[in-house]
Coordinates of C-alpha atoms and ligand atoms in Angstrom, one line a residue:
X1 CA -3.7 -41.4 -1.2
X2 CA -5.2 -40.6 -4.4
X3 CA -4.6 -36.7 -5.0
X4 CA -7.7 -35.4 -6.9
X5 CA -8.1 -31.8 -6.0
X6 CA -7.7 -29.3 -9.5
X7 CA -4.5 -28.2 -8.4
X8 CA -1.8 -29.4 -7.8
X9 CA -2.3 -32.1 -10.1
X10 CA -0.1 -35.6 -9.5
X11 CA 2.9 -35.6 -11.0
X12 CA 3.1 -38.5 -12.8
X13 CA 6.4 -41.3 -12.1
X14 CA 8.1 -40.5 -15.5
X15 CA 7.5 -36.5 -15.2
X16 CA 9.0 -36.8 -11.5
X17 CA 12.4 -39.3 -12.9
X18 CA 12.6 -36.6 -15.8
X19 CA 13.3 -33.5 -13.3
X20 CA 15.6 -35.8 -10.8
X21 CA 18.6 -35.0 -12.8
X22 CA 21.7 -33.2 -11.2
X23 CA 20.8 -29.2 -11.5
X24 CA 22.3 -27.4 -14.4
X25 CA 23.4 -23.8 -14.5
X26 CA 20.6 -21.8 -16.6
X27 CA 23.3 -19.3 -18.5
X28 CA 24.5 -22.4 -20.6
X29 CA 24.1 -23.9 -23.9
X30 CA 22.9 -26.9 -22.2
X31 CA 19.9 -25.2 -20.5
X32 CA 19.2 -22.9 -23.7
X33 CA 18.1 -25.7 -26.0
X34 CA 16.3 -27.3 -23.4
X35 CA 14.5 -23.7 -22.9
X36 CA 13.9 -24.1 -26.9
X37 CA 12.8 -26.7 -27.5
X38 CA 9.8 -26.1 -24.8
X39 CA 9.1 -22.6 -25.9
X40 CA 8.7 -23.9 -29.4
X41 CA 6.0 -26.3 -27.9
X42 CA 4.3 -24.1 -25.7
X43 CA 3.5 -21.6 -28.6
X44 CA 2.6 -24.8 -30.8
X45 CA 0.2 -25.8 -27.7
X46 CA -1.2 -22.6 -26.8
X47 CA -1.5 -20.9 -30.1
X48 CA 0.0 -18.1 -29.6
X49 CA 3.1 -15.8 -31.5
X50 CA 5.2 -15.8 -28.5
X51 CA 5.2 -17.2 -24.8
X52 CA 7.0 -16.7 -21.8
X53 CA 7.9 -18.5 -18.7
X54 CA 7.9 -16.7 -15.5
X55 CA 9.7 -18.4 -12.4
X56 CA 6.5 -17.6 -9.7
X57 CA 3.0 -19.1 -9.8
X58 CA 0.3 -18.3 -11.8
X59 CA -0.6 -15.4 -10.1
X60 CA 2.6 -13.9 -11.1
X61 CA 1.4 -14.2 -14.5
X62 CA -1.9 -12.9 -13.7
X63 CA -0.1 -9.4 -12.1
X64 CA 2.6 -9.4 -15.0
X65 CA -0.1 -9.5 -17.6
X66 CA -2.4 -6.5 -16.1
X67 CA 0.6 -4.5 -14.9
X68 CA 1.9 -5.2 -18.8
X69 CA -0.9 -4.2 -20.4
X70 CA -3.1 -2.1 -19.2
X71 CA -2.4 1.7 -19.4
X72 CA -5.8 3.0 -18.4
X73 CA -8.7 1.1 -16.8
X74 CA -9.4 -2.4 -16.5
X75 CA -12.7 -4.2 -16.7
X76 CA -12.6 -7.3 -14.9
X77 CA -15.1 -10.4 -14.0
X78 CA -15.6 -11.5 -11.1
X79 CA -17.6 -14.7 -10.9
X80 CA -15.2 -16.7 -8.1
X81 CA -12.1 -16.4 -5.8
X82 CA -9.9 -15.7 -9.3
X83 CA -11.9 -14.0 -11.2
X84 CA -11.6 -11.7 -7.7
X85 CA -7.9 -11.5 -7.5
X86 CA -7.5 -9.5 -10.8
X87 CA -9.6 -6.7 -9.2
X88 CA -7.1 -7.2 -6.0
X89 CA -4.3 -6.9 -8.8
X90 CA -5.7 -3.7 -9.9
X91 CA -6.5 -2.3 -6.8
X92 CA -2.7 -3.2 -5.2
X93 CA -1.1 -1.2 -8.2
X94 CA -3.4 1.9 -8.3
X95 CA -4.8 1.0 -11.4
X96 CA -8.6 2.0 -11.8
X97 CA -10.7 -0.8 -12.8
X98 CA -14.6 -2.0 -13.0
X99 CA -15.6 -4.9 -11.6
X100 CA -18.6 -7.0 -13.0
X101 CA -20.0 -9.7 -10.2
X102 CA -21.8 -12.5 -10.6
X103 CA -23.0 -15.7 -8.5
X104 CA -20.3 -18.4 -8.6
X105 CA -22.3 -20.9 -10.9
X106 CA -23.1 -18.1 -13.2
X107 CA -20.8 -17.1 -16.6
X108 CA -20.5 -13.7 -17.5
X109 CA -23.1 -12.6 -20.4
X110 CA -21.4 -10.8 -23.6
X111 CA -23.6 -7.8 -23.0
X112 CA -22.9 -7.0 -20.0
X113 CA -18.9 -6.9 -20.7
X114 CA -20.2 -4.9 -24.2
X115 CA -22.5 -2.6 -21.9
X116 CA -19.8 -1.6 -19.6
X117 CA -17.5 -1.0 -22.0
X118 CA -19.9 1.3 -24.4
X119 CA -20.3 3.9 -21.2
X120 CA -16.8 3.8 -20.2
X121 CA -14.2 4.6 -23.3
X122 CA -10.9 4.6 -20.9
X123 CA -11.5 0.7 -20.6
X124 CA -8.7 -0.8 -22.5
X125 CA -8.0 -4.2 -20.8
X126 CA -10.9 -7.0 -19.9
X127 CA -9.2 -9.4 -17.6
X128 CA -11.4 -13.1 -17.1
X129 CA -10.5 -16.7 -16.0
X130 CA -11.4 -18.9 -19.4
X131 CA -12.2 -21.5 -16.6
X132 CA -13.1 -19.8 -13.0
X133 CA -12.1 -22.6 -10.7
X134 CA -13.6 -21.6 -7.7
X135 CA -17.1 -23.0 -9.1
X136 CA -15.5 -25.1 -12.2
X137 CA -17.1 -22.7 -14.3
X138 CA -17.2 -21.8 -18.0
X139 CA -16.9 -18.0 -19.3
X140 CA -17.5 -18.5 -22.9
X141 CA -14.5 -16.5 -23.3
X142 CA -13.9 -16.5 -27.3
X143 CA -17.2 -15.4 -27.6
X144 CA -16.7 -12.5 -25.1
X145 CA -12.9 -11.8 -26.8
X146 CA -13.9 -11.6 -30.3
X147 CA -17.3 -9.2 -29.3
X148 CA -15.0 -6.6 -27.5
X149 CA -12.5 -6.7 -30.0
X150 CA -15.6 -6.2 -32.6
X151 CA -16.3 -2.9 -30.7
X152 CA -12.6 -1.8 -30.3
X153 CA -10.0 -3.9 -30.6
X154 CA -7.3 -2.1 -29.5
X155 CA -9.3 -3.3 -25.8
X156 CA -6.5 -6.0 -24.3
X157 CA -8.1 -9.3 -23.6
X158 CA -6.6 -11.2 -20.8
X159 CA -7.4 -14.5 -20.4
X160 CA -6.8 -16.6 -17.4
X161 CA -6.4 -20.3 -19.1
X162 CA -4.8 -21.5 -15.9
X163 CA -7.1 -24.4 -15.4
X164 CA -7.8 -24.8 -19.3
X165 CA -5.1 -24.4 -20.9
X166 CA -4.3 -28.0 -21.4
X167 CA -7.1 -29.1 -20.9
X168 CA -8.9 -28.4 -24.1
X169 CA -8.0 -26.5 -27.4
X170 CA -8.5 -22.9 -26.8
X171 CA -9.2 -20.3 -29.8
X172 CA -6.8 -17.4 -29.0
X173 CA -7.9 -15.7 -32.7
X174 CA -9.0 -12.7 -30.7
X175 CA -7.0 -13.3 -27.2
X176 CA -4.1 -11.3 -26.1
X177 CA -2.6 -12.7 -23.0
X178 CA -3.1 -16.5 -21.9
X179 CA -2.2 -17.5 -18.5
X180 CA -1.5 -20.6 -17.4
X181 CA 0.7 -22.5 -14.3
X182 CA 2.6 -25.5 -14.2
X183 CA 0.7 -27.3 -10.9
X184 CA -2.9 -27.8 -13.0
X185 CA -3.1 -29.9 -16.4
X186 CA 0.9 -29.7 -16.9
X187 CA 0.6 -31.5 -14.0
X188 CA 4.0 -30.5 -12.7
X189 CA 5.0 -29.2 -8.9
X190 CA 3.8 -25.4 -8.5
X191 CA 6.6 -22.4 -9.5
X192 CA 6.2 -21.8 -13.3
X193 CA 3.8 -19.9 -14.9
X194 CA 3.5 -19.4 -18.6
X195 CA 1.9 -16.9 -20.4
X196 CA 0.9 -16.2 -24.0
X197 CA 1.2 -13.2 -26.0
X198 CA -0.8 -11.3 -29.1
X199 CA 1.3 -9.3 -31.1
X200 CA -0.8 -6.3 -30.4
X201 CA 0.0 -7.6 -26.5
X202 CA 3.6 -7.4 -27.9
X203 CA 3.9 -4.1 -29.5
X204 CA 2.1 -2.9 -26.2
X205 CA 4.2 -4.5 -23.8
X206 CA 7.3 -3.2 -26.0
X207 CA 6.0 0.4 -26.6
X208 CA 5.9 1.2 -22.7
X209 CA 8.3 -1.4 -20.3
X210 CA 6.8 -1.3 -17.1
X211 CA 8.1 -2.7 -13.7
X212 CA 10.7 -4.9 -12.9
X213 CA 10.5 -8.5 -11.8
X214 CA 7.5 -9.0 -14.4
X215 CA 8.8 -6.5 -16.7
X216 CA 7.9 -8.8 -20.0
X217 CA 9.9 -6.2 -22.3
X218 CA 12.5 -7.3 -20.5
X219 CA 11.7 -11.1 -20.5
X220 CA 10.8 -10.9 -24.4
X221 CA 14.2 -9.7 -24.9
X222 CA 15.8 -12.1 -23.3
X223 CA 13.4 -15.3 -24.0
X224 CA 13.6 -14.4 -27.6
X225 CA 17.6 -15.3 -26.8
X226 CA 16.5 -18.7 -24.9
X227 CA 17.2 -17.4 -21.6
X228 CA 15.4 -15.5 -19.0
X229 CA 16.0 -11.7 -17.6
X230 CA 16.5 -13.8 -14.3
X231 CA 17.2 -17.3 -12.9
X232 CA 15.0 -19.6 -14.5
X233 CA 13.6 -22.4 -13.3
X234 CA 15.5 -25.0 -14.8
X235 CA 14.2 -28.0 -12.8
X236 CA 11.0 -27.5 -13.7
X237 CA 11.5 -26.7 -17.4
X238 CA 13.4 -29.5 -18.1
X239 CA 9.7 -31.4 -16.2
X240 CA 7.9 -29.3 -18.6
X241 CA 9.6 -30.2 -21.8
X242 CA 9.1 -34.2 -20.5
X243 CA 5.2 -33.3 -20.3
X244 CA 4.5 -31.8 -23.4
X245 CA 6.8 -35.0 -25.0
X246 CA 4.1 -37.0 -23.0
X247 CA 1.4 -35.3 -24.6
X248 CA 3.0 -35.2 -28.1
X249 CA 3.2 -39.1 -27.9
X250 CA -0.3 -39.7 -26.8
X251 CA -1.2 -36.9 -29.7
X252 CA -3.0 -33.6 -28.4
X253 CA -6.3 -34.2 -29.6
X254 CA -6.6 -37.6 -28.2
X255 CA -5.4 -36.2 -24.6
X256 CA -8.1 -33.3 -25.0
X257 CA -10.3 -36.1 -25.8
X258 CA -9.6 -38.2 -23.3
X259 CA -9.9 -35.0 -20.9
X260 CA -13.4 -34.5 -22.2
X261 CA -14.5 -37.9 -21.6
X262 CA -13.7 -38.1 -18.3
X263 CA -15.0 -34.6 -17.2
X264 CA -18.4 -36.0 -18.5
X265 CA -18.2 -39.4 -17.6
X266 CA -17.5 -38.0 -14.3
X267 CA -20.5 -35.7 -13.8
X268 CA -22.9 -38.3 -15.5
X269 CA -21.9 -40.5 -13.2
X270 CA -22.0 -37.8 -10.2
X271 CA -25.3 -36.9 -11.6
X272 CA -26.4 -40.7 -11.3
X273 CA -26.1 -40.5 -7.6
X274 CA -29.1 -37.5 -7.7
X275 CA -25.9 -34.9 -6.9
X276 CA -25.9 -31.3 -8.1
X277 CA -23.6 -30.2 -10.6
X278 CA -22.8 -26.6 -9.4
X279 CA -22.2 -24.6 -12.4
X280 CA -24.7 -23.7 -15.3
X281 CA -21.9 -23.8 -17.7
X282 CA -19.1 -26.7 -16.1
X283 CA -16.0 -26.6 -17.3
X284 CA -14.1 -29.9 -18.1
X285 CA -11.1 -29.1 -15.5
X286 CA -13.1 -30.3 -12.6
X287 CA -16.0 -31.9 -11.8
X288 CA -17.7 -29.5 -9.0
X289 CA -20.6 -30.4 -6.7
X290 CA -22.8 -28.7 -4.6
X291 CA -23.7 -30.8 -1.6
X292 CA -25.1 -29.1 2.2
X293 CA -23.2 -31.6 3.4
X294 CA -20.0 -31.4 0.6
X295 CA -17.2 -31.3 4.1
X296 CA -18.5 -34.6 5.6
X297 CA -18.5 -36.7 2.3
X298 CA -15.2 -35.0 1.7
X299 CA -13.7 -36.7 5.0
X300 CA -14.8 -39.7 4.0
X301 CA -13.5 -39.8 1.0
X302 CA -10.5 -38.8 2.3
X303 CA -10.0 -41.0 5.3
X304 CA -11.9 -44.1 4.3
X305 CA -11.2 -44.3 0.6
X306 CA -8.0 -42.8 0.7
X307 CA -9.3 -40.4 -2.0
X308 CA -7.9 -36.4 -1.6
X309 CA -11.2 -34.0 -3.5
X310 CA -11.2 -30.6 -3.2
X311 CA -14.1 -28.5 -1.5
X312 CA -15.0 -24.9 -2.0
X313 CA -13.9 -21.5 -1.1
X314 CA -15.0 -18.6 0.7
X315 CA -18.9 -19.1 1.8
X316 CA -19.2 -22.5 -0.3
X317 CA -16.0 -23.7 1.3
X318 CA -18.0 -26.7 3.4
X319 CA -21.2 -27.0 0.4
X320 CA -18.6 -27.2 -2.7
X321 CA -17.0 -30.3 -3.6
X322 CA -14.4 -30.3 -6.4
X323 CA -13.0 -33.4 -8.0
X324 CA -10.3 -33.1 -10.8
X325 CA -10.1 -34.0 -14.2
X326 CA -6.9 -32.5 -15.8
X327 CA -3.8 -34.3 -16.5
X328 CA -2.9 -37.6 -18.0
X329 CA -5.3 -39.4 -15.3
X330 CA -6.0 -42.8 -15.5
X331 CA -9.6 -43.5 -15.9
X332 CA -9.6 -46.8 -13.5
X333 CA -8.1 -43.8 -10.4
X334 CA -11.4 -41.6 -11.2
X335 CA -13.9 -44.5 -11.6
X336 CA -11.9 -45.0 -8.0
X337 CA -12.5 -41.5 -6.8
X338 CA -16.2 -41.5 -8.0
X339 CA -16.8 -44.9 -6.5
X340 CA -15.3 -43.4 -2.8
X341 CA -18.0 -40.4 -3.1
X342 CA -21.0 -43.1 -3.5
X343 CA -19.1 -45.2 -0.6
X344 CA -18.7 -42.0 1.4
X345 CA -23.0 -41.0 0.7
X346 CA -23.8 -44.7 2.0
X347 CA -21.6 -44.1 5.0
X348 CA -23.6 -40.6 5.5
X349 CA -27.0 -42.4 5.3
X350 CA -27.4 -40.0 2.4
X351 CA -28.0 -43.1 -0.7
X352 CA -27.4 -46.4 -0.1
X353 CA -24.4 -48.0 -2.3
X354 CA -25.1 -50.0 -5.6
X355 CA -22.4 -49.0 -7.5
X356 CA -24.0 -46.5 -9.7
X357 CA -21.1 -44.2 -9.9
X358 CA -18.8 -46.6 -11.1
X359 CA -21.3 -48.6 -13.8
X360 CA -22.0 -44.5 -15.5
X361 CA -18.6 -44.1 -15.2
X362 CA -17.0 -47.4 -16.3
X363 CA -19.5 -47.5 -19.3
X364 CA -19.2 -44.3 -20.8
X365 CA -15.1 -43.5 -19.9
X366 CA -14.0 -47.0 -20.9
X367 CA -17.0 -48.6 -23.1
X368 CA -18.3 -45.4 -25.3
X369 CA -21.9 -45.8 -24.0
X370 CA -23.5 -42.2 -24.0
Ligands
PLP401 C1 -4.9 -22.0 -9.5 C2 -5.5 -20.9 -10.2 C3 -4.9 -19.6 -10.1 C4 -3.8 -19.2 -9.1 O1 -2.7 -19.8 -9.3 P1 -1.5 -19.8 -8.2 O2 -0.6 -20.8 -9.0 O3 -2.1 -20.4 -7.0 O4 -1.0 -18.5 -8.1 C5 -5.4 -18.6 -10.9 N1 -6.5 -18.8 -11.6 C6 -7.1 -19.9 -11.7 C7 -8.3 -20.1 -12.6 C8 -6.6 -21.0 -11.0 O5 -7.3 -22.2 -11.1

């Protein structure tokens, strides 16, 4: 079975031999330079002054980031199930917060987010996914960031980068926190989540600890030293440290590259087969689809083809399909994938099959035909 859902990811065969190693104790030497060495990537990767690995997943992040940072009142978007979840966040610690809403295919538009925050002066964190994965879509994020901070830029900016960090090069030039998980484009099992810091997010954090399992004064202290406040968790750092070697050898702007040329082989070729492309502004994670009949083709796929997509959530759980393209994928598994969805409309009497998907596909992933 193919697994193409955006998250989890497949762990590839050499990311899976890396972590089979006998466990080592985390308060060692041993573990410390291994912890190093994939900090010193990680802030390489994400561009950030200093990033910290949390043993949870990358919701942990999410709450250690607005628990962290925000003192007042948080402004948060809400254009999916994640985008959701950092009002929930808010709402579970007593921390007042405005929520902007907005149809699942739809990003958020800078004025707004600069609206809200010109009536209310106790905002002082904005909290958005960079890609909201419950549509696949795009908030154009820097463009938000670097507004706000225009207008007052002691505002935090939280970025949830969990299903694009690692998948393309992110400018964090006005981004103070930047979330991301292991199970997406690291491509690792779920259990780690990572999260970049500002050195305003730093001085913030540092000014005021707060809480105690995500208390990233306490973790800054400590990762600073190459360990963690708590146990870390070793097996998948030392997974971690074989990805990023992975990505270093293939060279990071060819494997963004090659990220961005399947995403939009993918939904030219989805496109081909007269399907909708759900979001206005699609993000390169995934490929997302809006189909009435998204939870039959989905079987198919699944049982025929022996291909696992994602559908939606919530009220576009059975209208939403959701195909992945983060990771080190090989192109000939998606052209695989995309030619199970045609298969699987044939089967439907939706289209009949002439291997549309695949010729896009095949031509502009693998022959540079636009
Ligand atoms: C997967 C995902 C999360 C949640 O991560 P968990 O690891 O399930 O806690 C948060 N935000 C986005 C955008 C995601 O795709």
């Amino acid at each position: 079975m193919l697994l193409f859902t955006p998250g989890p990811t497949p762990t590839p065969e050499a990311i899976r031999v890396a972590m089979s190693v006998p466990t080592i104790h985390h308060r060692t030497p041993e573990f410390e330079e291994i912890f190093k060495v994939v900090k010193e990537k990680l802030i390489k990767l994400m561009d950030m002054p200093e990033v910290l690995m949390l043993s949870s997943s990358g919701t942990g992040a999410m709450e250690a980031a607005v628990t962290n940072l925000c003192k007042s009142h948080a402004l948060t978007i809400n254009a999916g199930k994640f985008g959701e979840r950092f009002g929930k966040i808010c709402k579970a610690f007593d921390i007042p917060y405005t929520e902007l809403k907005y149809n699942w295919d739809t990003p958020a538009p800078v004025e707004d987010i600069l609206n809200v925050i010109k009536n209310n002066p106790k905002i002082d964190t904005l909290c958005i996914q960079i890609c909201e994965s419950a549509g696949g879509l795009r908030h154009s994020v820097e463009d938000i960031a670097k507004a706000v901070k225009n207008l007052n830029k002691d505002i935090m900016i939280i970025a949830d980068g969990i299903t694009a960090v690692g998948v393309e090069k992110i400018d964090t030039t006005h981004i103070d926190a930047l979330i991301t998980g292991s199970q997406k484009a690291f491509m690792l099992p779920p259990g780690l989540a990572m999260i970049g810091l500002s050195q305003d997010a730093i001085l913030k954090i540092e000014s005021a600890p707060k809480g105690f399992y995500f208390n990233l004064a306490s973790e800054l202290k400590n990762q600073r030293k190459n360990t963690t406040a708590y146990t870390a968790a070793t097996t998948l750092i030392i997974g971690l440290k074989a990805v990023l070697e992975s990505i270093d050898d293939i060279g990071l702007d060819k494997f963004y590259a090659d990220t961005k040329v399947r995403a939009q082989a993918s939904n030219a070729a989805l496109e081909a087969l007269g399907l909708k492309i759900y979001p206005k502004t699609p993000a390169l994670a995934m490929s997302t689809v809006y189909h009435e009949r998204a939870k039959e083709i989905r079987a198919v796929a699944k049982k025929k083809y022996a291909v696992n997509i994602a559908g939606g959530q919530d009220d576009l759980k059975d209208k939403l399909f959701r195909i992945n393209n983060m990771g080190l994928i090989p192109s000939y598994e998606t052209a695989w994938a995309l030619n199970a969805v045609e298969l699987a409309l044939d089967e439907l009497d939706i289209r009949s099959y002439d291997g549309t998907a695949n010729r896009v596909f095949v031509l502009r992933a693998f022959k540079g035909v636009q």
